[in-house]
Tab-separated table of C-alpha atoms in Angstrom:
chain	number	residue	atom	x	y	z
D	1	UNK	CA	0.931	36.803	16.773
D	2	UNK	CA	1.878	37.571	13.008
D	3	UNK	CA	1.765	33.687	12.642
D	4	UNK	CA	-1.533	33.282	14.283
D	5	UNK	CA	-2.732	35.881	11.610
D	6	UNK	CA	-1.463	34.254	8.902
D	7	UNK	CA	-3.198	31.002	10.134
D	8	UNK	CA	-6.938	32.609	10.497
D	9	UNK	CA	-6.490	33.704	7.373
D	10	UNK	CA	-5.692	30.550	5.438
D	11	UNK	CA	-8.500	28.896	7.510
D	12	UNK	CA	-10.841	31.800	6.620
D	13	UNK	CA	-10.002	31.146	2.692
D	14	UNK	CA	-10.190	27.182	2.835
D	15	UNK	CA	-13.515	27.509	4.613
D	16	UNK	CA	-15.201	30.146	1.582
D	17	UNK	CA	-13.192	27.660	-1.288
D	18	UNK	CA	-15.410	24.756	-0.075
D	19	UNK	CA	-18.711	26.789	0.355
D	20	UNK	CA	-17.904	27.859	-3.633
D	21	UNK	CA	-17.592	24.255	-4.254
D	22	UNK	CA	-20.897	23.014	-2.386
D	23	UNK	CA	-22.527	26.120	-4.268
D	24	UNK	CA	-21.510	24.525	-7.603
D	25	UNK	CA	-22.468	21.192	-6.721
D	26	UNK	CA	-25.805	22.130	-5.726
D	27	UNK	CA	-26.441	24.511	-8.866
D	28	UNK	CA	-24.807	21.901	-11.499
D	29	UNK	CA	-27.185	18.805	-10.909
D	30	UNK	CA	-26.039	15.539	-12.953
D	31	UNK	CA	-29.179	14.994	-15.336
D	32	UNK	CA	-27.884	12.246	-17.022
D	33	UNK	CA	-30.746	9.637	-15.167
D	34	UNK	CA	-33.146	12.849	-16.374
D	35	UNK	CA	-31.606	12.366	-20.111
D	36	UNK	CA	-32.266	8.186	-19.842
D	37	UNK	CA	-35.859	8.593	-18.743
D	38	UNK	CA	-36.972	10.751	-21.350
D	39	UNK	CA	-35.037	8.818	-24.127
D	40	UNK	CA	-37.327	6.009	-22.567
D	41	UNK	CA	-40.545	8.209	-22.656
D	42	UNK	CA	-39.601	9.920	-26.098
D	43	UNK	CA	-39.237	5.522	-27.389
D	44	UNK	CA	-41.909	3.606	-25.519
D	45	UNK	CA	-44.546	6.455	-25.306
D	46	UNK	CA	-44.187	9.025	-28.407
D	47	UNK	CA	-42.031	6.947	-31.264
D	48	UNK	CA	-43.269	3.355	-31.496
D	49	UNK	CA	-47.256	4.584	-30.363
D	50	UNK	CA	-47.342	7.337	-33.059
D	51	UNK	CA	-45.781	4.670	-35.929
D	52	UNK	CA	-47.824	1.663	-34.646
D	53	UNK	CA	-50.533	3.934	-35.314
D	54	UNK	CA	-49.497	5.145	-38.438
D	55	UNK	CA	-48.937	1.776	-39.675
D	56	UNK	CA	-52.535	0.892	-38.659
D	57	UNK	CA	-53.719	3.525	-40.961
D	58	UNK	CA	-51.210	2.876	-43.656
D	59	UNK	CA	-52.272	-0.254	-43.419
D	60	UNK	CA	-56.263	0.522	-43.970
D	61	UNK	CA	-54.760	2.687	-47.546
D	62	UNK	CA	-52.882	-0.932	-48.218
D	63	UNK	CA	-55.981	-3.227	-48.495
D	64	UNK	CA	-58.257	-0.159	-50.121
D	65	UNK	CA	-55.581	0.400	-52.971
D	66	UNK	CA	-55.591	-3.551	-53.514
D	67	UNK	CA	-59.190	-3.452	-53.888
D	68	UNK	CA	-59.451	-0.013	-56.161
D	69	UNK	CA	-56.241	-1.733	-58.780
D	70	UNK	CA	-58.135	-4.502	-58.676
D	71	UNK	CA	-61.452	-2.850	-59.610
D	72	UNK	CA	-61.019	0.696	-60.482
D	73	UNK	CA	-64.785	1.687	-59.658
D	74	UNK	CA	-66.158	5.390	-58.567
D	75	UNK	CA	-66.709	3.309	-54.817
D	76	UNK	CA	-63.507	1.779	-54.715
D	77	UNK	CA	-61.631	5.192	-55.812
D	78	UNK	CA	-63.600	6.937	-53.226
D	79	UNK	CA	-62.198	4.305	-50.164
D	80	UNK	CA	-58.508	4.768	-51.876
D	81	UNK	CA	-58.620	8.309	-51.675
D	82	UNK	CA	-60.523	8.849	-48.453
D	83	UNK	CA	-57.733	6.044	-46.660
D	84	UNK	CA	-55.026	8.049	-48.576
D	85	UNK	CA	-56.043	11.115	-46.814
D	86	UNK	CA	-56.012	9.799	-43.389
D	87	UNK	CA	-52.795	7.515	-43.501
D	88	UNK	CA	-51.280	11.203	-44.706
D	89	UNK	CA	-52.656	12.740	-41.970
D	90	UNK	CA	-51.587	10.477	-39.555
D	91	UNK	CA	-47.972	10.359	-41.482
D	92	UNK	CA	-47.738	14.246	-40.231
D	93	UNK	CA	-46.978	12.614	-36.342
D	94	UNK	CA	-44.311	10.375	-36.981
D	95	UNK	CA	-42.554	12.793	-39.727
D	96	UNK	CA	-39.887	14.399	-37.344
D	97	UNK	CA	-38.996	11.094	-36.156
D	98	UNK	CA	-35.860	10.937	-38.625
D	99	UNK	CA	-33.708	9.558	-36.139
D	100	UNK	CA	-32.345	5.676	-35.696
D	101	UNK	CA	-33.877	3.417	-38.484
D	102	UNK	CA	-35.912	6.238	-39.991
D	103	UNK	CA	-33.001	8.217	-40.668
D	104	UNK	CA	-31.220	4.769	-41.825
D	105	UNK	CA	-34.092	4.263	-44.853
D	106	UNK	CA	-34.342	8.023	-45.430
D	107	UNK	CA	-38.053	7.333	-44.876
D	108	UNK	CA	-39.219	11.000	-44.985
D	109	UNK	CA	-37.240	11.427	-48.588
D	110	UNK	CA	-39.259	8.188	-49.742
D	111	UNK	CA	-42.968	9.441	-48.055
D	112	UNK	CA	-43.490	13.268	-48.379
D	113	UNK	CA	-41.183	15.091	-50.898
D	114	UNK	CA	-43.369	18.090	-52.751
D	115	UNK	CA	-44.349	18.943	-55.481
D	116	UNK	CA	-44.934	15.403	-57.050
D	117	UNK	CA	-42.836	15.303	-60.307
D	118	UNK	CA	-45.537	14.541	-62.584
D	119	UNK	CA	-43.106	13.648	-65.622
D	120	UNK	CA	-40.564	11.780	-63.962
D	121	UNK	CA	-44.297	9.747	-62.781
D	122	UNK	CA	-45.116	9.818	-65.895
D	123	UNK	CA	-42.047	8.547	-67.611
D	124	UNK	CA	-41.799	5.788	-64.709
D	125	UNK	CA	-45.403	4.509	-66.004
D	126	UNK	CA	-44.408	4.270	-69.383
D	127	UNK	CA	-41.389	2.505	-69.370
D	128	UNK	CA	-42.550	-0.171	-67.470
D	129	UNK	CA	-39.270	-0.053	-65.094
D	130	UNK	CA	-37.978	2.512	-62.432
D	131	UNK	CA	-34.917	3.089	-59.609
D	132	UNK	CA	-36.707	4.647	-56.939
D	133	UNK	CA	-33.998	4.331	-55.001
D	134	UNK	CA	-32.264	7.185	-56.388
D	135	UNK	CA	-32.718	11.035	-55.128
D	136	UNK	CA	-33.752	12.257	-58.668
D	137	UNK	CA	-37.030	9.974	-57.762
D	138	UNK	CA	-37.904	11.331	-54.363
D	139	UNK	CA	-40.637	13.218	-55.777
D	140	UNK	CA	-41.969	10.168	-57.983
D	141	UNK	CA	-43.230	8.170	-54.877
D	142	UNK	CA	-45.108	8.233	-51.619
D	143	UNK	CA	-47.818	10.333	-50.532
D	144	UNK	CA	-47.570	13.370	-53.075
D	145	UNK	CA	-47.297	11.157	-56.127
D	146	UNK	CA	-50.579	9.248	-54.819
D	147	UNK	CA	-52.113	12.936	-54.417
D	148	UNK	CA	-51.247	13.071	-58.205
D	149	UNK	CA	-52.240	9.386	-59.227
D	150	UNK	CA	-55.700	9.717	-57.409
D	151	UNK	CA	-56.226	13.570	-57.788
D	152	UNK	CA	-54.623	14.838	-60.430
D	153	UNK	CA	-54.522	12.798	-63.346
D	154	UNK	CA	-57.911	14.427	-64.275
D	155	UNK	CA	-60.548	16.783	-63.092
D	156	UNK	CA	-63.700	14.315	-62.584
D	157	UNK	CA	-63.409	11.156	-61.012
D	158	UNK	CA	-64.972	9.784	-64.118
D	159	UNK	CA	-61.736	10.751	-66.203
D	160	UNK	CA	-59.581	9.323	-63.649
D	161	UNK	CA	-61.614	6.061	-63.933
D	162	UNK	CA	-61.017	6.262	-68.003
D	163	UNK	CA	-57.233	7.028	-66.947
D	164	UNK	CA	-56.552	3.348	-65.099
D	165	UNK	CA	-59.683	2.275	-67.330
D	166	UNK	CA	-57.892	2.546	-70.666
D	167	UNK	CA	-57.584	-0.878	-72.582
D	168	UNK	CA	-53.755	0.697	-73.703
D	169	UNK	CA	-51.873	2.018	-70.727
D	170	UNK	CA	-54.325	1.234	-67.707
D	171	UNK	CA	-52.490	-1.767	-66.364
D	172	UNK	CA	-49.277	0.030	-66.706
D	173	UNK	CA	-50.538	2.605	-64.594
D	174	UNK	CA	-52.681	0.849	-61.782
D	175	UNK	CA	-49.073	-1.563	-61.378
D	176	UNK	CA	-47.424	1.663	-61.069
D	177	UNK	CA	-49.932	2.804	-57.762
D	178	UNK	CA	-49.449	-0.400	-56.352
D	179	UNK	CA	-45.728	-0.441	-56.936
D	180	UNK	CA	-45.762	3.020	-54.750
D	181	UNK	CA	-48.118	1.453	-51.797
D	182	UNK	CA	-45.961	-1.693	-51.978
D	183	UNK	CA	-42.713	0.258	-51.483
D	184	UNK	CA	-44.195	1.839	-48.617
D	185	UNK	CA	-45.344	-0.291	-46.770
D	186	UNK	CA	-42.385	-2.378	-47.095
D	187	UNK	CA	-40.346	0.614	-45.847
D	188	UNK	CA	-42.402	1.537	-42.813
D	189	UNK	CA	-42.099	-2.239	-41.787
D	190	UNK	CA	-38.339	-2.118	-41.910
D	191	UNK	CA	-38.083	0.881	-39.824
D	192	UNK	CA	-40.672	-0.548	-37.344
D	193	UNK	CA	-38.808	-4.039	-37.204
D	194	UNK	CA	-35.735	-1.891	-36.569
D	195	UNK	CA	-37.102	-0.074	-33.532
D	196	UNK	CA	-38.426	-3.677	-32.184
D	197	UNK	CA	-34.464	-4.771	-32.668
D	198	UNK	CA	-32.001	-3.318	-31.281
D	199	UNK	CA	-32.351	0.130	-32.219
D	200	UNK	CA	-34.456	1.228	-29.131
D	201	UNK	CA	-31.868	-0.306	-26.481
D	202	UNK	CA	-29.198	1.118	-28.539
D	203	UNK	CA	-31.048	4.655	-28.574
D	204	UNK	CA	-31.956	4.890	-24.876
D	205	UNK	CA	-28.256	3.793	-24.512
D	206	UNK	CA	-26.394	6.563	-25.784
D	207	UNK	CA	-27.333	9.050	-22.891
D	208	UNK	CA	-24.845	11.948	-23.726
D	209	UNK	CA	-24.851	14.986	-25.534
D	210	UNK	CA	-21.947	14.809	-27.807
D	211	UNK	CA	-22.516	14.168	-31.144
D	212	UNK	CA	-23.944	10.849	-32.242
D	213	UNK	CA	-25.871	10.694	-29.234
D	214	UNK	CA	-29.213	10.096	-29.106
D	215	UNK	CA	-30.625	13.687	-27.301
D	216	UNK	CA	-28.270	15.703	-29.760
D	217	UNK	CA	-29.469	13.670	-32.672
D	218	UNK	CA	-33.431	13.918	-32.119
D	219	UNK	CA	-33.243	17.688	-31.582
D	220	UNK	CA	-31.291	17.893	-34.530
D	221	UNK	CA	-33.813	16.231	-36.168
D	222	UNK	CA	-36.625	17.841	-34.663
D	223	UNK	CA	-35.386	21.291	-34.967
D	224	UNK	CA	-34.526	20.566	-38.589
D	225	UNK	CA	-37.650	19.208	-39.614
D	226	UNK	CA	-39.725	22.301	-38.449
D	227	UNK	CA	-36.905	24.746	-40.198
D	228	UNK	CA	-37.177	23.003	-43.508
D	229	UNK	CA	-40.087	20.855	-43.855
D	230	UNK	CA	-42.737	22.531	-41.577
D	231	UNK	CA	-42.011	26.410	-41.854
D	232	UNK	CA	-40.296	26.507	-45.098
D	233	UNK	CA	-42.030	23.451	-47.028
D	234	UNK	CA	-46.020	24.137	-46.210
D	235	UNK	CA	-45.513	27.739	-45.525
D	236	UNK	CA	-42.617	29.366	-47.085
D	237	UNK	CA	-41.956	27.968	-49.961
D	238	UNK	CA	-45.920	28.753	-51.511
D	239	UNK	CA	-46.419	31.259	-49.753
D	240	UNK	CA	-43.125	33.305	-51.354
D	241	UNK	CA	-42.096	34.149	-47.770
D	242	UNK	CA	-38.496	32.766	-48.227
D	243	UNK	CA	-35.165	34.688	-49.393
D	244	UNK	CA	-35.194	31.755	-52.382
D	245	UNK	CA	-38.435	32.405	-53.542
D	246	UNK	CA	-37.665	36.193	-53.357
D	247	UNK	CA	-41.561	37.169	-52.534
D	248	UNK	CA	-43.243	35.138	-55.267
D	249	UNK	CA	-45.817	32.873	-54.080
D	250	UNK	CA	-45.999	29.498	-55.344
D	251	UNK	CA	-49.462	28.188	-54.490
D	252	UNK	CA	-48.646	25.219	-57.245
D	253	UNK	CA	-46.288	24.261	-54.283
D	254	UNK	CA	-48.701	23.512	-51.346
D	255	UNK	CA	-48.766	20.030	-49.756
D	256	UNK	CA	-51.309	17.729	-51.179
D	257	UNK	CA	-51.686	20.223	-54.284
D	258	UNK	CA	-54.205	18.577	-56.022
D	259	UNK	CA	-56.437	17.076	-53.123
D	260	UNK	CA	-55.865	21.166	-51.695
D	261	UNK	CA	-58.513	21.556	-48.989
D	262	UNK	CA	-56.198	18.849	-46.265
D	263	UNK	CA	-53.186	21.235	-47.176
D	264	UNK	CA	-54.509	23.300	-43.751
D	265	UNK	CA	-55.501	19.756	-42.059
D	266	UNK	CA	-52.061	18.622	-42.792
D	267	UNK	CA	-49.653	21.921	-41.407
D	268	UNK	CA	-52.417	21.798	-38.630
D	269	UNK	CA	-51.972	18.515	-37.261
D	270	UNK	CA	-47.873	18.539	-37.924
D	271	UNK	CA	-47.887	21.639	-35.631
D	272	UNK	CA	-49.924	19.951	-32.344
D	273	UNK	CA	-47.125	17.271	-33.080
D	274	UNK	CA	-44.296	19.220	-32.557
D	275	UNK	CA	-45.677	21.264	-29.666
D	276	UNK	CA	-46.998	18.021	-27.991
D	277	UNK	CA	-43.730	16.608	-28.351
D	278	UNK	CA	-41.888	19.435	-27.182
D	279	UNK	CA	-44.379	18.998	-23.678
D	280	UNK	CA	-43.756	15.375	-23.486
D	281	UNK	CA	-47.581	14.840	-23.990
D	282	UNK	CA	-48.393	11.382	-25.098
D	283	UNK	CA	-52.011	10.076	-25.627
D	284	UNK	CA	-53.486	12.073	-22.990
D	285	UNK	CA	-50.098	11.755	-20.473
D	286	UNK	CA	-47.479	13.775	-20.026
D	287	UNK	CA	-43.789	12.433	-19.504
D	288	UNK	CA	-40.052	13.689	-19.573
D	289	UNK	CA	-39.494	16.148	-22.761
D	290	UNK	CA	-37.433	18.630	-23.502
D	291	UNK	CA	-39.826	21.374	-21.645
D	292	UNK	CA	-39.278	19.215	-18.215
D	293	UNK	CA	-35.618	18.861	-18.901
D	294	UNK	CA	-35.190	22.441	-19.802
D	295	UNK	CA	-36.730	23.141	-16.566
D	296	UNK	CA	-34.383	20.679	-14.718
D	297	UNK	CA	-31.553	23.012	-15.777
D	298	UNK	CA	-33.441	25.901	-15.025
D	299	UNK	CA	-32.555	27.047	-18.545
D	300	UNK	CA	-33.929	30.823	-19.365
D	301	UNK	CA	-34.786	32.866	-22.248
D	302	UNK	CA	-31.962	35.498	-22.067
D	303	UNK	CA	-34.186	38.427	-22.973
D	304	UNK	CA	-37.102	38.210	-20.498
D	305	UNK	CA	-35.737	35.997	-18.057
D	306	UNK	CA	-38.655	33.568	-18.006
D	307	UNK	CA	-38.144	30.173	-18.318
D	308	UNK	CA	-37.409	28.768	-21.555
D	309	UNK	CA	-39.805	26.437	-21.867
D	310	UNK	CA	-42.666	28.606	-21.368
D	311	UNK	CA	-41.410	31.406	-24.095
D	312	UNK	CA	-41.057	28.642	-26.328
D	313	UNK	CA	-44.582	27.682	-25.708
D	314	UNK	CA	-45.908	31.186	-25.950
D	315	UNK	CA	-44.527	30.606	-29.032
D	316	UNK	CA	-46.033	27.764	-30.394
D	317	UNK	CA	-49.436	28.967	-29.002
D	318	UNK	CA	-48.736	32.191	-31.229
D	319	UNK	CA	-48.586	30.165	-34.154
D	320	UNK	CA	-50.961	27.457	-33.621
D	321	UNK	CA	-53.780	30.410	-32.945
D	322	UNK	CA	-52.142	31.996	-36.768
D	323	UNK	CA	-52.480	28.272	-37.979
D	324	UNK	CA	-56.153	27.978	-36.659
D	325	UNK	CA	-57.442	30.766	-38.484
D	326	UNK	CA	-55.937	29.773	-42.323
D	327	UNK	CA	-58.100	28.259	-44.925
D	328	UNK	CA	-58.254	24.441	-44.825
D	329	UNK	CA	-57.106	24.916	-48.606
D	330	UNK	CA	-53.688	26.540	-48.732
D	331	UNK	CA	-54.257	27.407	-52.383
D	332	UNK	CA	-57.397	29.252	-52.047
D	333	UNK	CA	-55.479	30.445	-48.554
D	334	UNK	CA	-51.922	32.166	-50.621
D	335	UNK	CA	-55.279	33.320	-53.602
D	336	UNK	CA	-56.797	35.132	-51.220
D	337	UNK	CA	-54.889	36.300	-48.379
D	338	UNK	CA	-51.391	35.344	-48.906
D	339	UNK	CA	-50.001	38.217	-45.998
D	340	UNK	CA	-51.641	35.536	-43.245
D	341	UNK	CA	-49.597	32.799	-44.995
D	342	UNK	CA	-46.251	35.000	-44.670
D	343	UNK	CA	-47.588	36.133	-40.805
D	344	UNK	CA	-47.201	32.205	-39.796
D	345	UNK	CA	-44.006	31.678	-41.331
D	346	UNK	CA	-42.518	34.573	-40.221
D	347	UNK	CA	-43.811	33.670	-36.301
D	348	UNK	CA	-42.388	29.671	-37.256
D	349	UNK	CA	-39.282	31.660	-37.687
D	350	UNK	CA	-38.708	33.126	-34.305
D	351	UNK	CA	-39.572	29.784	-32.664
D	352	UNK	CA	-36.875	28.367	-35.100
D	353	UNK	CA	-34.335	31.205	-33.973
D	354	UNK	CA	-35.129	30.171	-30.059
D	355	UNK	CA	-35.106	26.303	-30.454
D	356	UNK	CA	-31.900	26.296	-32.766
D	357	UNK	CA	-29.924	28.822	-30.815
D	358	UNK	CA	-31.302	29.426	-27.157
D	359	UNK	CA	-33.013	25.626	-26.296
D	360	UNK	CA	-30.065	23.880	-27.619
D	361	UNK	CA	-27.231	26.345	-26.420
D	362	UNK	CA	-29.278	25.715	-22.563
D	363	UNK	CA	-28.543	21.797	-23.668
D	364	UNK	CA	-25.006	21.996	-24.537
D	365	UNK	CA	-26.107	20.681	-27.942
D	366	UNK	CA	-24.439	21.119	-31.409
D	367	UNK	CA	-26.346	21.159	-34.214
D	368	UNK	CA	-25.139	19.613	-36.990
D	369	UNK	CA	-27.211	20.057	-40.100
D	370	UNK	CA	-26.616	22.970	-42.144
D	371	UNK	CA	-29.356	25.314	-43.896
D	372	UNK	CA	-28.470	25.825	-47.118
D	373	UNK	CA	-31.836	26.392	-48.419
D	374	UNK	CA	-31.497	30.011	-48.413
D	375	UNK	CA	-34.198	30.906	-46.189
């Protein structure tokens, strides 16, 4: 009898082991086919689309700054600057793409680094020669030292005629604009080329987590972009909002300072970016994203219990709403009513705090990148 009850018991214990184990099963799904379909979707639906149509507009500033250095008139300054303005609003879609070949040419460091350093531009002009390879020359180049070249240089668009009019230095300094579009467009083809090579097999490849892989690296990238260059770099940085700039606003700091009413058009259009990306939404379609793949891991916000996804897009509806309402002209915006500047960044922060800690925690991802900017 003792035996027999000895026996039941074992069998009793075996039997609630393997329910445990079919419980585990069924609550730990493998998501690694979920992880390969949206590296797919995030490649052949958001990436190459958003640069193909970047390049398109890029391309349209191209031919309008051959035409203006060719024949600096009020009509062909006018096409320059409008084509300017919409290749650097398109730009603001394919910015937190600095992953794979875009990471490789550093093509954001190249593109959008602000304030423009108007003396190093200046210096570059005169001497006829410059590196702009090197970091000190980030902020001689791309789209912020156009905004000073076309903008800036004077405050009519007759005085910026005289400026690449003059019989002395005007060559100099219409070789120096199209030394700037040259460089690139040159860089934008490599890093397209490079997607078209190997680099999207390569990405949708690497299907893990760890680091070096290619989910772990695009969130790091994606989560870094908005900490740095989308709430600290249009928001806190002019608006004084950050620990560095210790509650002095710096409006001389804006993006596109001296073309200022696109500053809001910019931020604006950088924003639906990052939220659409975050949905998976792709020209009217949605596809696998991080929301979906949250969901698939039926990942939760550890305060309220909802799903993660949707507190992180009550969120970004928060701040897009906050975004809405600014002035088109950041300037006039941190002038007049600087506390609405310092309400956005401080509502970019929390969705910072959520998709650095809680969305990649959910993911088992590291991030690697350290701030350092003293925000």
């Amino acid at each position: 009898m003792k035996n027999n009850k000895v026996l039941i018991l074992f069998l009793l214990l075996a039997a609630m082991s393997s329910c445990v184990d079919s419980t585990e099963k069924i609550t730990q799904p493998d998501v690694s086919n979920d992880r390969k379909e949206m590296l797919t979707f995030w490649v052949e639906e958001l990436i190459l689309p958003s640069y193909a149509e970047f390049d398109k507009d890029l391309q349209a500033m191209v031919i309008s700054a051959e035409e203006f250095t060719t024949n600096p008139t009020e009509a062909s300054l006018s096409a320059f600057r409008t084509s300017w303005t919409e290749a650097y609003i398109s730009w603001q879609n394919v910015e937190m793409y600095e992953v794979g070949p875009a990471e490789k040419y550093t093509l954001r460091s190249f593109y959008n680094i602000y304030p423009a350093d108007v003396a190093g531009i200046q210096n570059n002009i005169n001497s006829g020669t410059a590196n702009l390879n090197l970091p000190s020359a980030y902020a001689q180049q791309g789209f912020p030292a156009l905004d000073f070249l076309l903008n800036g240089v004077a405050a009519q668009d007759e005085n910026i005629l005289a400026f690449y009019q003059d019989s002395e230095k005007g060559a100099q300094r219409l070789s120096y604009v199209n030394v700037l579009v040259s460089r690139m467009n040159t860089l934008l083809d490599q890093v397209i080329s490079d997607w078209k090579g190997t680099a999207k097999a390569d990405f949708i490849s690497r299907t893990g987590l760890d680091i070096g892989s290619s989910t772990a690296s695009l969130v790091n990238a994606y989560v870094l972009y908005y900490e740095r260059h989308v709430r600290s770099g249009k928001f806190g940085i002019p608006s004084g909002a950050t620990i560095a700039s210790a509650g002095t606003p710096n409006p001389d700091k804006v993006e596109a300072y001296y073309k200022k009413d696109i500053s809001g058009k910019l931020a604006k259009t950088a924003q639906l970016a990052f939220s659409n990306f975050f949905n998976g939404i792709a020209n009217g379609k949605q596809g696998p994203s991080l929301k979906s793949y949250l969901n698939s891991i039926d990942a939760k916000d550890p305060s309220t219990g909802k799903l993660l996804s949707e507190y992180i897009n009550e969120q970004f509806s928060i701040i897009e709403n906050l975004v809405e309402a600014l002035s088109d002209d950041y300037y006039y915006q941190i002038e007049t009513d600087n506390d609405a500047m310092v309400k956005v960044y401080q509502e970019m922060q929390k969705a910072v705090r959520i998709l650095k800690v809680d969305m990649t925690s959910a993911m088992s991802i590291t991030i690697t990148y350290t701030d350092n900017d003293g925000d």
